[in-house]
Amino acid sequence: MRPRLPWHAAAQIAARQHGRITGAQLHACGVGPDAVKHALRRGRLFEEHRGVYALGHPGVSREARWMSAVLACGAAAMLSHRSAAMLLDVARTPFPMPELSVPRPGSARRPGILVHHVGTLAPEDRRLRRGIPVTDLARLLVDLAAVVDRTELDHAFDRAARRGILDLAAVHEVLSRVARPRGARVLRTVLAEHDTCPWTRSQMERRFLRLCRISGVPMPLVNLPLSAGGRTLVADFVWVAERLVVETDGMEFHGTAPAARWDRRRDRALVLDGWRVLRYTWQDFAGQAAETAAELEVALRGTGRLEVQPRR
């Protein structure tokens, strides 16, 4: 069998790494230092970090930047925190700088890379996503609590829950073995909400259930399929005996004109089928919780006619 040529072997490795390759990998392929210098002069290689190169062209995709950063920080490095949240598709806002974790202190700083030196990175914390070493979701959620606010953390949990990939037991396990993690208090609060309300789909729904518990409003059924208008609709909160439905309108899913039209169509189908429908927004829970609770109590007692419009 004919041996592979050095640059052909290097190209195969780079193709698995979003076009990136390290000096050590080039050496293993038989590409010596003089050949590397020649390729840099001729525009065949482009150095992105010390000892990390783009092969063939300098074009930088998001994944390529992440891969290059991981290669620059050593074999044990993995994408983490806000960059991992982007790669795992649970981020609310993008983060411009590659963010990594390495399991040892004292490694050299790398310009343009935010490196976290963590004391414990277990083998089960590591995954490959699109060929990039990255912390798994449970480890990510623990790490994320240290660097983002409550809104961002809630979004990550909610996004993972909606996609069916949230494993609360795994998050608890990681939290139990990470020594004194930053953000642990907020993380435990978020975990407690998910532990007690595992069937909810958003932080807004959990906030509504918390309002019911605190104010003494009878607890509803959550995310219940109802047949109305010839189709099956999933209602956020339902009191069956009282024929009452409450919908919570978050901007992520209800903030567009098409979504508003669909909401009104749902409401009409439910009303024609004998249900009463109330809609609430985040402001109703955060700033007018007492008024919202009073409206619910009136609706559940059936005393008086309510004409409640969602507050925008």
GROMACS .gro file of C-alpha atoms in nm:
model
  312
    1MET     CA    1   0.000   0.000   0.000
    2ARG     CA    2   0.140   0.338  -0.101
    3PRO     CA    3   0.218   0.558   0.204
    4ARG     CA    4   0.028   0.883   0.234
    5LEU     CA    5   0.213   1.200   0.142
    6PRO     CA    6   0.275   1.432   0.441
    7TRP     CA    7   0.051   1.715   0.323
    8HIS     CA    8  -0.223   1.473   0.221
    9ALA     CA    9  -0.219   1.320   0.570
   10ALA     CA   10  -0.224   1.669   0.725
   11ALA     CA   11  -0.522   1.768   0.509
   12GLN     CA   12  -0.718   1.464   0.630
   13ILE     CA   13  -0.657   1.559   0.994
   14ALA     CA   14  -0.747   1.924   0.932
   15ALA     CA   15  -1.068   1.820   0.756
   16ARG     CA   16  -1.184   1.657   1.083
   17GLN     CA   17  -1.093   1.971   1.280
   18HIS     CA   18  -1.270   2.245   1.085
   19GLY     CA   19  -0.957   2.309   0.878
   20ARG     CA   20  -0.726   2.346   1.181
   21ILE     CA   21  -0.413   2.154   1.269
   22THR     CA   22  -0.140   2.180   1.531
   23GLY     CA   23   0.235   2.188   1.481
   24ALA     CA   24   0.263   1.854   1.663
   25GLN     CA   25   0.011   1.698   1.426
   26LEU     CA   26   0.199   1.834   1.125
   27HIS     CA   27   0.521   1.685   1.263
   28ALA     CA   28   0.350   1.347   1.311
   29CYS     CA   29   0.244   1.358   0.945
   30GLY     CA   30   0.604   1.410   0.838
   31VAL     CA   31   0.584   1.786   0.777
   32GLY     CA   32   0.904   1.932   0.922
   33PRO     CA   33   0.973   2.283   1.056
   34ASP     CA   34   1.125   2.402   0.728
   35ALA     CA   35   0.818   2.282   0.536
   36VAL     CA   36   0.592   2.464   0.785
   37LYS     CA   37   0.787   2.790   0.736
   38HIS     CA   38   0.771   2.750   0.361
   39ALA     CA   39   0.394   2.686   0.371
   40LEU     CA   40   0.345   2.998   0.586
   41ARG     CA   41   0.538   3.209   0.337
   42ARG     CA   42   0.347   3.065   0.041
   43GLY     CA   43   0.006   3.113   0.203
   44ARG     CA   44  -0.065   2.745   0.247
   45LEU     CA   45  -0.071   2.770   0.626
   46PHE     CA   46  -0.202   3.056   0.842
   47GLU     CA   47  -0.104   3.069   1.209
   48GLU     CA   48  -0.403   3.151   1.433
   49HIS     CA   49  -0.253   3.073   1.773
   50ARG     CA   50   0.097   2.971   1.868
   51GLY     CA   51   0.139   2.625   1.717
   52VAL     CA   52  -0.212   2.614   1.566
   53TYR     CA   53  -0.270   2.668   1.195
   54ALA     CA   54  -0.546   2.702   0.940
   55LEU     CA   55  -0.465   2.479   0.646
   56GLY     CA   56  -0.539   2.601   0.294
   57HIS     CA   57  -0.730   2.920   0.370
   58PRO     CA   58  -0.773   3.162   0.663
   59GLY     CA   59  -1.154   3.170   0.655
   60VAL     CA   60  -1.288   3.158   1.010
   61SER     CA   61  -1.626   3.010   1.094
   62ARG     CA   62  -1.752   3.011   1.451
   63GLU     CA   63  -1.675   2.639   1.484
   64ALA     CA   64  -1.327   2.687   1.339
   65ARG     CA   65  -1.248   2.960   1.594
   66TRP     CA   66  -1.362   2.730   1.875
   67MET     CA   67  -1.164   2.435   1.740
   68SER     CA   68  -0.852   2.647   1.702
   69ALA     CA   69  -0.884   2.770   2.061
   70VAL     CA   70  -0.925   2.416   2.196
   71LEU     CA   71  -0.621   2.294   2.002
   72ALA     CA   72  -0.418   2.589   2.132
   73CYS     CA   73  -0.491   2.500   2.495
   74GLY     CA   74  -0.389   2.136   2.489
   75ALA     CA   75  -0.538   1.788   2.468
   76ALA     CA   76  -0.731   1.820   2.795
   77ALA     CA   77  -0.899   2.150   2.704
   78MET     CA   78  -1.264   2.167   2.612
   79LEU     CA   79  -1.507   2.438   2.508
   80SER     CA   80  -1.712   2.548   2.810
   81HIS     CA   81  -1.931   2.813   2.972
   82ARG     CA   82  -2.088   3.061   2.726
   83SER     CA   83  -1.917   2.919   2.418
   84ALA     CA   84  -2.038   2.570   2.509
   85ALA     CA   85  -2.388   2.710   2.558
   86MET     CA   86  -2.374   2.840   2.201
   87LEU     CA   87  -2.244   2.512   2.062
   88LEU     CA   88  -2.506   2.310   2.253
   89ASP     CA   89  -2.778   2.554   2.143
   90VAL     CA   90  -2.896   2.667   2.487
   91ALA     CA   91  -2.750   3.021   2.482
   92ARG     CA   92  -2.970   3.329   2.495
   93THR     CA   93  -2.707   3.575   2.372
   94PRO     CA   94  -2.382   3.513   2.181
   95PHE     CA   95  -2.043   3.542   2.346
   96PRO     CA   96  -1.768   3.683   2.123
   97MET     CA   97  -1.459   3.516   2.272
   98PRO     CA   98  -1.387   3.140   2.277
   99GLU     CA   99  -1.431   3.025   2.637
  100LEU     CA  100  -1.257   2.707   2.753
  101SER     CA  101  -1.190   2.499   3.061
  102VAL     CA  102  -0.862   2.323   3.138
  103PRO     CA  103  -0.811   2.091   3.436
  104ARG     CA  104  -0.486   2.240   3.559
  105PRO     CA  105  -0.361   2.584   3.668
  106GLY     CA  106  -0.059   2.763   3.540
  107SER     CA  107  -0.094   2.713   3.165
  108ALA     CA  108   0.014   3.000   2.945
  109ARG     CA  109  -0.241   3.264   2.860
  110ARG     CA  110  -0.362   3.272   2.503
  111PRO     CA  111  -0.460   3.607   2.348
  112GLY     CA  112  -0.821   3.608   2.240
  113ILE     CA  113  -0.919   3.304   2.451
  114LEU     CA  114  -1.090   3.311   2.791
  115VAL     CA  115  -0.955   3.015   2.987
  116HIS     CA  116  -1.098   2.880   3.314
  117HIS     CA  117  -0.862   2.669   3.523
  118VAL     CA  118  -1.093   2.422   3.696
  119GLY     CA  119  -0.995   2.174   3.962
  120THR     CA  120  -1.212   1.885   3.849
  121LEU     CA  121  -1.297   1.774   3.498
  122ALA     CA  122  -1.422   1.417   3.503
  123PRO     CA  123  -1.414   1.202   3.188
  124GLU     CA  124  -1.794   1.207   3.184
  125ASP     CA  125  -1.785   1.587   3.158
  126ARG     CA  126  -1.638   1.564   2.809
  127ARG     CA  127  -1.832   1.529   2.485
  128LEU     CA  128  -1.765   1.581   2.114
  129ARG     CA  129  -2.006   1.810   1.930
  130ARG     CA  130  -1.943   1.878   1.562
  131GLY     CA  131  -1.595   1.737   1.622
  132ILE     CA  132  -1.518   1.991   1.898
  133PRO     CA  133  -1.439   1.877   2.256
  134VAL     CA  134  -1.699   2.042   2.479
  135THR     CA  135  -1.832   2.005   2.831
  136ASP     CA  136  -2.153   1.804   2.846
  137LEU     CA  137  -2.482   1.978   2.924
  138ALA     CA  138  -2.488   1.901   3.297
  139ARG     CA  139  -2.137   2.037   3.350
  140LEU     CA  140  -2.218   2.334   3.128
  141LEU     CA  141  -2.519   2.435   3.339
  142VAL     CA  142  -2.310   2.425   3.659
  143ASP     CA  143  -2.031   2.628   3.496
  144LEU     CA  144  -2.275   2.872   3.337
  145ALA     CA  145  -2.419   2.972   3.677
  146ALA     CA  146  -2.081   3.127   3.761
  147VAL     CA  147  -2.065   3.365   3.464
  148VAL     CA  148  -2.422   3.466   3.365
  149ASP     CA  149  -2.719   3.628   3.535
  150ARG     CA  150  -3.039   3.453   3.640
  151THR     CA  151  -3.218   3.534   3.313
  152GLU     CA  152  -2.948   3.371   3.103
  153LEU     CA  153  -2.935   3.066   3.332
  154ASP     CA  154  -3.314   3.025   3.325
  155HIS     CA  155  -3.305   3.043   2.945
  156ALA     CA  156  -3.043   2.766   2.926
  157PHE     CA  157  -3.247   2.538   3.154
  158ASP     CA  158  -3.570   2.614   2.969
  159ARG     CA  159  -3.413   2.563   2.629
  160ALA     CA  160  -3.270   2.227   2.736
  161ALA     CA  161  -3.603   2.123   2.888
  162ARG     CA  162  -3.797   2.210   2.572
  163ARG     CA  163  -3.555   2.005   2.365
  164GLY     CA  164  -3.591   1.708   2.600
  165ILE     CA  165  -3.221   1.695   2.691
  166LEU     CA  166  -3.232   1.832   3.048
  167ASP     CA  167  -3.115   1.570   3.301
  168LEU     CA  168  -3.166   1.719   3.647
  169ALA     CA  169  -3.007   1.422   3.823
  170ALA     CA  170  -2.690   1.472   3.619
  171VAL     CA  171  -2.680   1.843   3.710
  172HIS     CA  172  -2.719   1.756   4.079
  173GLU     CA  173  -2.436   1.502   4.046
  174VAL     CA  174  -2.199   1.755   3.890
  175LEU     CA  175  -2.289   2.017   4.150
  176SER     CA  176  -2.214   1.769   4.430
  177ARG     CA  177  -1.857   1.703   4.310
  178VAL     CA  178  -1.750   2.052   4.201
  179ALA     CA  179  -1.581   2.218   4.495
  180ARG     CA  180  -1.747   2.546   4.599
  181PRO     CA  181  -1.877   2.646   4.255
  182ARG     CA  182  -1.955   3.012   4.198
  183GLY     CA  183  -2.323   3.079   4.145
  184ALA     CA  184  -2.422   2.769   4.343
  185ARG     CA  185  -2.700   2.948   4.533
  186VAL     CA  186  -2.876   3.068   4.218
  187LEU     CA  187  -2.820   2.730   4.053
  188ARG     CA  188  -2.981   2.546   4.346
  189THR     CA  189  -3.281   2.781   4.327
  190VAL     CA  190  -3.327   2.706   3.956
  191LEU     CA  191  -3.283   2.333   4.020
  192ALA     CA  192  -3.542   2.341   4.298
  193GLU     CA  193  -3.794   2.501   4.066
  194HIS     CA  194  -3.737   2.235   3.802
  195ASP     CA  195  -3.742   1.957   4.063
  196THR     CA  196  -4.081   2.066   4.197
  197CYS     CA  197  -4.231   2.157   3.857
  198PRO     CA  198  -4.071   1.913   3.610
  199TRP     CA  199  -4.364   1.936   3.370
  200THR     CA  200  -4.334   2.306   3.297
  201ARG     CA  201  -4.184   2.434   2.973
  202SER     CA  202  -4.052   2.773   3.081
  203GLN     CA  203  -3.944   2.986   3.373
  204MET     CA  204  -4.258   3.192   3.320
  205GLU     CA  205  -4.477   2.887   3.380
  206ARG     CA  206  -4.288   2.807   3.700
  207ARG     CA  207  -4.332   3.168   3.811
  208PHE     CA  208  -4.707   3.133   3.761
  209LEU     CA  209  -4.722   2.813   3.969
  210ARG     CA  210  -4.520   2.985   4.242
  211LEU     CA  211  -4.777   3.267   4.243
  212CYS     CA  212  -5.057   3.010   4.284
  213ARG     CA  213  -4.881   2.840   4.578
  214ILE     CA  214  -4.798   3.163   4.758
  215SER     CA  215  -5.142   3.318   4.714
  216GLY     CA  216  -5.340   3.004   4.795
  217VAL     CA  217  -5.495   2.970   4.449
  218PRO     CA  218  -5.582   2.603   4.381
  219MET     CA  219  -5.309   2.440   4.174
  220PRO     CA  220  -5.400   2.380   3.809
  221LEU     CA  221  -5.316   2.101   3.571
  222VAL     CA  222  -5.018   2.198   3.358
  223ASN     CA  223  -4.970   2.169   2.980
  224LEU     CA  224  -5.291   1.973   2.939
  225PRO     CA  225  -5.408   1.869   2.589
  226LEU     CA  226  -5.764   1.988   2.521
  227SER     CA  227  -5.988   1.918   2.224
  228ALA     CA  228  -6.141   2.236   2.084
  229GLY     CA  229  -6.246   2.347   1.737
  230GLY     CA  230  -6.173   2.008   1.586
  231ARG     CA  231  -5.808   2.006   1.695
  232THR     CA  232  -5.602   1.924   2.003
  233LEU     CA  233  -5.455   2.226   2.182
  234VAL     CA  234  -5.207   2.219   2.470
  235ALA     CA  235  -5.322   2.467   2.734
  236ASP     CA  236  -5.066   2.610   2.978
  237PHE     CA  237  -5.285   2.584   3.290
  238VAL     CA  238  -5.627   2.426   3.329
  239TRP     CA  239  -5.886   2.404   3.605
  240VAL     CA  240  -6.115   2.139   3.457
  241ALA     CA  241  -6.416   2.166   3.692
  242GLU     CA  242  -6.423   2.545   3.658
  243ARG     CA  243  -6.369   2.529   3.278
  244LEU     CA  244  -6.091   2.786   3.315
  245VAL     CA  245  -5.774   2.808   3.102
  246VAL     CA  246  -5.482   3.042   3.172
  247GLU     CA  247  -5.220   3.112   2.906
  248THR     CA  248  -4.887   3.277   2.985
  249ASP     CA  249  -4.753   3.495   2.707
  250GLY     CA  250  -4.375   3.520   2.689
  251MET     CA  251  -4.217   3.733   2.418
  252GLU     CA  252  -4.009   3.441   2.286
  253PHE     CA  253  -4.316   3.253   2.160
  254HIS     CA  254  -4.594   3.513   2.164
  255GLY     CA  255  -4.420   3.837   2.064
  256THR     CA  256  -4.489   3.832   1.689
  257ALA     CA  257  -4.798   3.922   1.488
  258PRO     CA  258  -4.845   3.564   1.354
  259ALA     CA  259  -4.815   3.427   1.708
  260ALA     CA  260  -5.074   3.680   1.832
  261ARG     CA  261  -5.316   3.577   1.555
  262TRP     CA  262  -5.269   3.211   1.642
  263ASP     CA  263  -5.326   3.286   2.013
  264ARG     CA  264  -5.656   3.462   1.936
  265ARG     CA  265  -5.763   3.174   1.715
  266ARG     CA  266  -5.689   2.929   1.997
  267ASP     CA  267  -5.883   3.143   2.241
  268ARG     CA  268  -6.189   3.153   2.015
  269ALA     CA  269  -6.184   2.775   1.973
  270LEU     CA  270  -6.166   2.726   2.349
  271VAL     CA  271  -6.440   2.980   2.424
  272LEU     CA  272  -6.672   2.825   2.167
  273ASP     CA  273  -6.613   2.492   2.336
  274GLY     CA  274  -6.721   2.633   2.672
  275TRP     CA  275  -6.390   2.733   2.827
  276ARG     CA  276  -6.301   3.069   2.978
  277VAL     CA  277  -5.955   3.194   2.882
  278LEU     CA  278  -5.732   3.441   3.068
  279ARG     CA  279  -5.394   3.555   2.934
  280TYR     CA  280  -5.112   3.696   3.146
  281THR     CA  281  -4.768   3.835   3.072
  282TRP     CA  282  -4.450   3.846   3.277
  283GLN     CA  283  -4.541   4.189   3.416
  284ASP     CA  284  -4.855   4.041   3.570
  285PHE     CA  285  -4.642   3.807   3.781
  286ALA     CA  286  -4.355   4.042   3.858
  287GLY     CA  287  -4.530   4.373   3.922
  288GLN     CA  288  -4.897   4.296   3.975
  289ALA     CA  289  -4.896   3.956   4.143
  290ALA     CA  290  -5.160   4.044   4.403
  291GLU     CA  291  -5.402   4.173   4.139
  292THR     CA  292  -5.342   3.866   3.923
  293ALA     CA  293  -5.407   3.632   4.216
  294ALA     CA  294  -5.728   3.818   4.301
  295GLU     CA  295  -5.850   3.786   3.941
  296LEU     CA  296  -5.782   3.414   3.945
  297GLU     CA  297  -5.973   3.369   4.270
  298VAL     CA  298  -6.274   3.551   4.125
  299ALA     CA  299  -6.260   3.344   3.808
  300LEU     CA  300  -6.236   3.018   4.001
  301ARG     CA  301  -6.524   3.110   4.231
  302GLY     CA  302  -6.732   3.211   3.930
  303THR     CA  303  -6.846   3.529   4.110
  304GLY     CA  304  -6.866   3.821   3.874
  305ARG     CA  305  -6.777   3.860   3.515
  306LEU     CA  306  -6.413   3.914   3.431
  307GLU     CA  307  -6.294   4.101   3.128
  308VAL     CA  308  -5.919   4.064   3.167
  309GLN     CA  309  -5.695   4.168   2.880
  310PRO     CA  310  -5.325   4.081   2.867
  311ARG     CA  311  -5.109   4.375   2.971
  312ARG     CA  312  -4.852   4.468   2.710
   0.00000   0.00000   0.00000
